[in-house]
Each structure stands twice: as C-alpha cells, then as structure tokens.
C-alpha cells in the first residue's frame, strides 16, 4: 500500500458507484436531484466520502518506518493538540477533537510530523473513538518499539450533538498507555504536561 497518494486521484469506478447511491439517498429523503443546487451534489458527496475514508488505502506503520532515526534521546517526547476529524461507524457522522501523543524513545525517534499523519490515517476510516485511540497506540508501540507510549483523545461527537441525546457540550475522553506509561508517575507527568494549557 502506498503511504502517500494524490488525494485527487479518486478511483473513478468507485466514485461513480458512490455517486449513484448518494443520488438515490437524496431522492429517498424527498429532494429533487435535478434541482440546480443539487445537480453536482452526489458527485461532490462521493468525493468527500472517499476523501474522508482514504485511510483504508494508507499504511500508518510504513509512514512511521519512513522517518525513524537513531538517537540517544530518552526523555518523553510529546506532541499535543493534534487536530483530529473522523467519522463514527455507527452513524457515519463526524466526531472531532484533539489527540495528544507521547512516547519515550528506545534508541530511535520518529519525525514529529509523522505522528499527526498517522492520526489522520486511522481517523480517515469509519471509527469508534476507543478503537482509534488503540490503533494509534499499537501502531507506535509495534513500529517504533519505544520504552513507553501514551495516547489521549478528546472528541465531540456530532451523532450525540445533533441527534439522540443532544448533549451539545459533552466531550468524550479516551486514553491508552503502554510500557513506562503504565507506571503512575510517568502517566501523571504526561497528563500534567498535556493539560497545562488546555482550556
Ligand atoms: Zn455515532
């Protein structure tokens, strides 16, 4: 699988199929697909959906492996406040928020921009927040083999905000810890560092 793909290179056959189905959905909800404002909507929606689920075509471990460097640094590395946009697999509605990632190198570090990249790879699939957290955690743990890794995700779910319980301000927090972060002091240090200037 190619880690990098031109995002505009949509598979035309799939786009066609998805476009046809969006067209049916628009009709089924009582709209007129021939209305001027909606003429190109099925195609735009199909392309948007394929963009938002492009993570299936990407290999997060390969992205990490492409930017790993030998380095003796063995303190905690933290990237916090990574913007995150995903789709819940139950309603196919967005959930979005921030991811905070930390790891303690074990002889190897990874290019810092790769951590937001792998968040995108796993977020651009149909997800639940718990699995997304776990996917990111395990990918870093298995690929970089650090002394420890921690992932915290805070996200708001449109399926809760727009429908259902309509809890507009609720944020769901999930977290996962491996290695040294399973020790309470290390975990607390990380949690203190990521919460230091979070509103
Ligand atoms: Zn949902």
CSV table of C-alpha atoms and ligand atoms in Angstrom, one decimal:
chain,number,residue,atom,x,y,z
A,1,UNK,CA,0.0,0.0,0.0
A,2,UNK,CA,1.2,3.5,-0.8
A,3,UNK,CA,1.6,5.7,2.2
A,4,UNK,CA,1.2,8.8,0.1
A,5,UNK,CA,-1.4,9.2,-2.5
A,6,UNK,CA,-2.5,12.1,-4.5
A,7,UNK,CA,-5.8,12.9,-2.8
A,8,UNK,CA,-7.4,14.0,-6.1
A,9,UNK,CA,-6.7,10.6,-7.7
A,10,UNK,CA,-10.1,9.2,-6.9
A,11,UNK,CA,-10.8,5.7,-8.2
A,12,UNK,CA,-13.3,6.7,-10.9
A,13,UNK,CA,-15.2,3.5,-10.8
A,14,UNK,CA,-15.8,3.7,-7.0
A,15,UNK,CA,-16.6,7.4,-7.2
A,16,UNK,CA,-19.3,6.5,-9.9
A,17,UNK,CA,-20.9,3.8,-7.7
A,18,UNK,CA,-20.9,6.0,-4.6
A,19,UNK,CA,-22.3,8.9,-6.6
A,20,UNK,CA,-25.2,6.8,-7.8
A,21,UNK,CA,-26.0,5.8,-4.3
A,22,UNK,CA,-25.9,9.4,-3.0
A,23,UNK,CA,-28.3,10.3,-5.8
A,24,UNK,CA,-30.7,7.6,-4.6
A,25,UNK,CA,-30.4,8.8,-1.0
A,26,UNK,CA,-31.2,12.4,-1.9
A,27,UNK,CA,-34.3,11.2,-3.8
A,28,UNK,CA,-35.4,9.0,-0.9
A,29,UNK,CA,-35.3,11.8,1.6
A,30,UNK,CA,-37.7,13.7,-0.7
A,31,UNK,CA,-35.4,16.0,-2.6
A,32,UNK,CA,-35.3,16.7,-6.3
A,33,UNK,CA,-31.9,15.5,-7.6
A,34,UNK,CA,-32.5,17.6,-10.8
A,35,UNK,CA,-32.7,20.8,-8.8
A,36,UNK,CA,-29.9,23.2,-9.8
A,37,UNK,CA,-28.2,23.4,-6.4
A,38,UNK,CA,-28.2,19.6,-6.2
A,39,UNK,CA,-27.0,18.7,-9.7
A,40,UNK,CA,-23.4,18.1,-8.7
A,41,UNK,CA,-24.1,17.2,-5.1
A,42,UNK,CA,-23.9,13.4,-5.5
A,43,UNK,CA,-20.5,13.7,-7.1
A,44,UNK,CA,-19.2,16.1,-4.5
A,45,UNK,CA,-20.6,14.0,-1.7
A,46,UNK,CA,-19.0,10.9,-3.2
A,47,UNK,CA,-15.6,12.6,-3.4
A,48,UNK,CA,-15.9,13.9,0.1
A,49,UNK,CA,-16.7,10.5,1.4
A,50,UNK,CA,-13.8,8.9,-0.4
A,51,UNK,CA,-11.5,11.6,0.9
A,52,UNK,CA,-12.8,11.1,4.5
A,53,UNK,CA,-12.2,7.4,4.3
A,54,UNK,CA,-8.9,7.3,2.4
A,55,UNK,CA,-7.2,5.9,5.5
A,56,UNK,CA,-8.1,2.4,4.2
A,57,UNK,CA,-5.6,2.8,1.4
A,58,UNK,CA,-2.8,4.0,3.6
A,59,UNK,CA,-0.3,2.2,5.8
A,60,UNK,CA,0.5,4.0,9.0
A,61,UNK,CA,3.4,1.7,10.0
A,62,UNK,CA,5.0,2.4,6.7
A,63,UNK,CA,4.7,6.1,7.3
A,64,UNK,CA,6.5,5.8,10.6
A,65,UNK,CA,9.1,3.5,9.3
A,66,UNK,CA,9.9,6.0,6.6
A,67,UNK,CA,11.1,8.6,9.2
A,68,UNK,CA,12.7,6.8,12.0
A,69,UNK,CA,16.2,7.9,13.2
A,70,UNK,CA,18.7,6.5,15.6
A,71,UNK,CA,19.0,8.9,18.6
A,72,UNK,CA,20.1,8.6,22.2
A,73,UNK,CA,17.4,11.0,23.5
A,74,UNK,CA,15.4,9.0,26.1
A,75,UNK,CA,13.1,11.6,27.7
A,76,UNK,CA,9.5,11.9,27.0
A,77,UNK,CA,8.5,13.3,23.5
A,78,UNK,CA,5.1,14.9,23.5
A,79,UNK,CA,3.0,16.1,20.5
A,80,UNK,CA,-0.2,17.6,21.9
A,81,UNK,CA,-3.3,19.2,20.4
A,82,UNK,CA,-3.2,17.3,17.1
A,83,UNK,CA,-6.4,18.2,15.3
A,84,UNK,CA,-8.5,15.1,14.5
A,85,UNK,CA,-11.5,14.6,12.3
A,86,UNK,CA,-13.2,11.2,12.0
A,87,UNK,CA,-16.5,9.5,11.2
A,88,UNK,CA,-18.3,7.4,13.7
A,89,UNK,CA,-19.0,4.0,12.4
A,90,UNK,CA,-22.5,3.8,13.9
A,91,UNK,CA,-24.0,6.9,12.2
A,92,UNK,CA,-21.3,7.9,9.7
A,93,UNK,CA,-21.4,11.4,11.3
A,94,UNK,CA,-18.3,13.3,12.2
A,95,UNK,CA,-16.5,13.3,15.6
A,96,UNK,CA,-13.7,15.7,16.0
A,97,UNK,CA,-11.3,17.0,18.6
A,98,UNK,CA,-7.7,16.7,19.7
A,99,UNK,CA,-5.2,13.9,20.1
A,100,UNK,CA,-2.2,14.0,22.4
A,101,UNK,CA,0.6,11.6,21.9
A,102,UNK,CA,3.8,10.9,23.9
A,103,UNK,CA,6.5,8.3,23.7
A,104,UNK,CA,9.8,7.5,25.4
A,105,UNK,CA,12.4,6.6,22.7
A,106,UNK,CA,14.3,3.4,22.9
A,107,UNK,CA,17.2,4.3,20.7
A,108,UNK,CA,15.0,5.6,17.9
A,109,UNK,CA,13.0,8.7,17.3
A,110,UNK,CA,10.4,9.4,14.6
A,111,UNK,CA,10.0,12.6,12.6
A,112,UNK,CA,7.5,14.7,14.6
A,113,UNK,CA,5.2,15.4,11.6
A,114,UNK,CA,4.6,11.7,11.2
A,115,UNK,CA,2.5,11.5,14.4
A,116,UNK,CA,-0.2,13.8,13.1
A,117,UNK,CA,0.0,11.9,9.8
A,118,UNK,CA,-0.8,8.5,11.4
A,119,UNK,CA,-3.6,10.1,13.4
A,120,UNK,CA,-5.1,11.1,10.0
A,121,UNK,CA,-4.6,7.6,8.6
A,122,UNK,CA,-6.6,6.0,11.3
A,123,UNK,CA,-9.1,8.8,11.7
A,124,UNK,CA,-10.0,8.7,8.0
A,125,UNK,CA,-11.9,5.5,8.3
A,126,UNK,CA,-15.2,4.5,10.0
A,127,UNK,CA,-14.2,4.5,13.6
A,128,UNK,CA,-15.2,4.5,17.2
A,129,UNK,CA,-13.1,6.8,19.4
A,130,UNK,CA,-11.9,3.9,21.6
A,131,UNK,CA,-10.5,1.9,18.6
A,132,UNK,CA,-9.0,5.0,17.1
A,133,UNK,CA,-7.1,5.6,20.3
A,134,UNK,CA,-6.0,1.9,20.4
A,135,UNK,CA,-5.0,1.9,16.6
A,136,UNK,CA,-2.6,4.9,17.1
A,137,UNK,CA,-1.2,3.5,20.3
A,138,UNK,CA,-0.5,0.0,18.9
A,139,UNK,CA,0.9,1.3,15.7
A,140,UNK,CA,3.5,3.4,17.5
A,141,UNK,CA,4.2,0.6,20.0
A,142,UNK,CA,4.8,-2.1,17.4
A,143,UNK,CA,6.7,0.1,14.8
A,144,UNK,CA,8.9,2.4,16.9
A,145,UNK,CA,9.2,-0.1,19.8
A,146,UNK,CA,9.6,2.8,22.4
A,147,UNK,CA,10.1,2.3,26.1
A,148,UNK,CA,6.5,3.7,26.5
A,149,UNK,CA,3.7,5.3,24.5
A,150,UNK,CA,0.6,7.2,25.6
A,151,UNK,CA,-2.4,8.4,23.6
A,152,UNK,CA,-5.2,10.6,24.8
A,153,UNK,CA,-8.1,11.7,22.6
A,154,UNK,CA,-10.7,14.3,23.5
A,155,UNK,CA,-13.6,14.5,21.0
A,156,UNK,CA,-17.1,15.8,20.4
A,157,UNK,CA,-19.5,13.5,18.5
A,158,UNK,CA,-22.0,15.0,16.1
A,159,UNK,CA,-24.2,12.0,16.5
A,160,UNK,CA,-24.6,13.0,20.2
A,161,UNK,CA,-24.8,16.7,19.5
A,162,UNK,CA,-27.2,16.8,16.5
A,163,UNK,CA,-29.5,13.8,17.3
A,164,UNK,CA,-30.1,11.4,20.1
A,165,UNK,CA,-29.3,12.8,23.5
A,166,UNK,CA,-28.4,16.2,22.1
A,167,UNK,CA,-25.7,16.8,24.6
A,168,UNK,CA,-24.1,19.7,22.9
A,169,UNK,CA,-21.2,20.3,25.1
A,170,UNK,CA,-20.1,16.8,26.1
A,171,UNK,CA,-16.6,15.7,25.2
A,172,UNK,CA,-15.5,12.1,25.3
A,173,UNK,CA,-12.0,11.3,26.5
A,174,UNK,CA,-10.2,8.1,25.8
A,175,UNK,CA,-6.7,7.1,26.6
A,176,UNK,CA,-4.3,4.2,26.3
A,177,UNK,CA,-0.9,3.6,27.8
A,178,UNK,CA,1.9,1.1,27.2
A,179,UNK,CA,5.3,0.4,28.7
A,180,UNK,CA,6.6,3.1,31.1
A,181,UNK,CA,3.4,5.0,30.9
A,182,UNK,CA,1.7,2.1,32.8
A,183,UNK,CA,3.7,3.5,35.8
A,184,UNK,CA,1.5,6.0,37.6
A,185,UNK,CA,4.3,8.7,38.0
A,186,UNK,CA,5.1,8.7,34.3
A,187,UNK,CA,1.5,8.7,33.3
A,188,UNK,CA,0.8,11.6,35.7
A,189,UNK,CA,3.7,13.6,34.3
A,190,UNK,CA,2.3,13.2,30.8
A,191,UNK,CA,-1.2,14.1,31.8
A,192,UNK,CA,0.1,17.2,33.7
A,193,UNK,CA,2.1,18.3,30.6
A,194,UNK,CA,-0.8,17.9,28.2
A,195,UNK,CA,-3.3,19.6,30.4
A,196,UNK,CA,-1.1,22.5,31.3
A,197,UNK,CA,-2.6,24.9,28.7
A,198,UNK,CA,-5.7,23.1,27.6
A,199,UNK,CA,-8.8,25.2,28.1
B,1,LIG,ZN1,-22.3,7.8,16.3
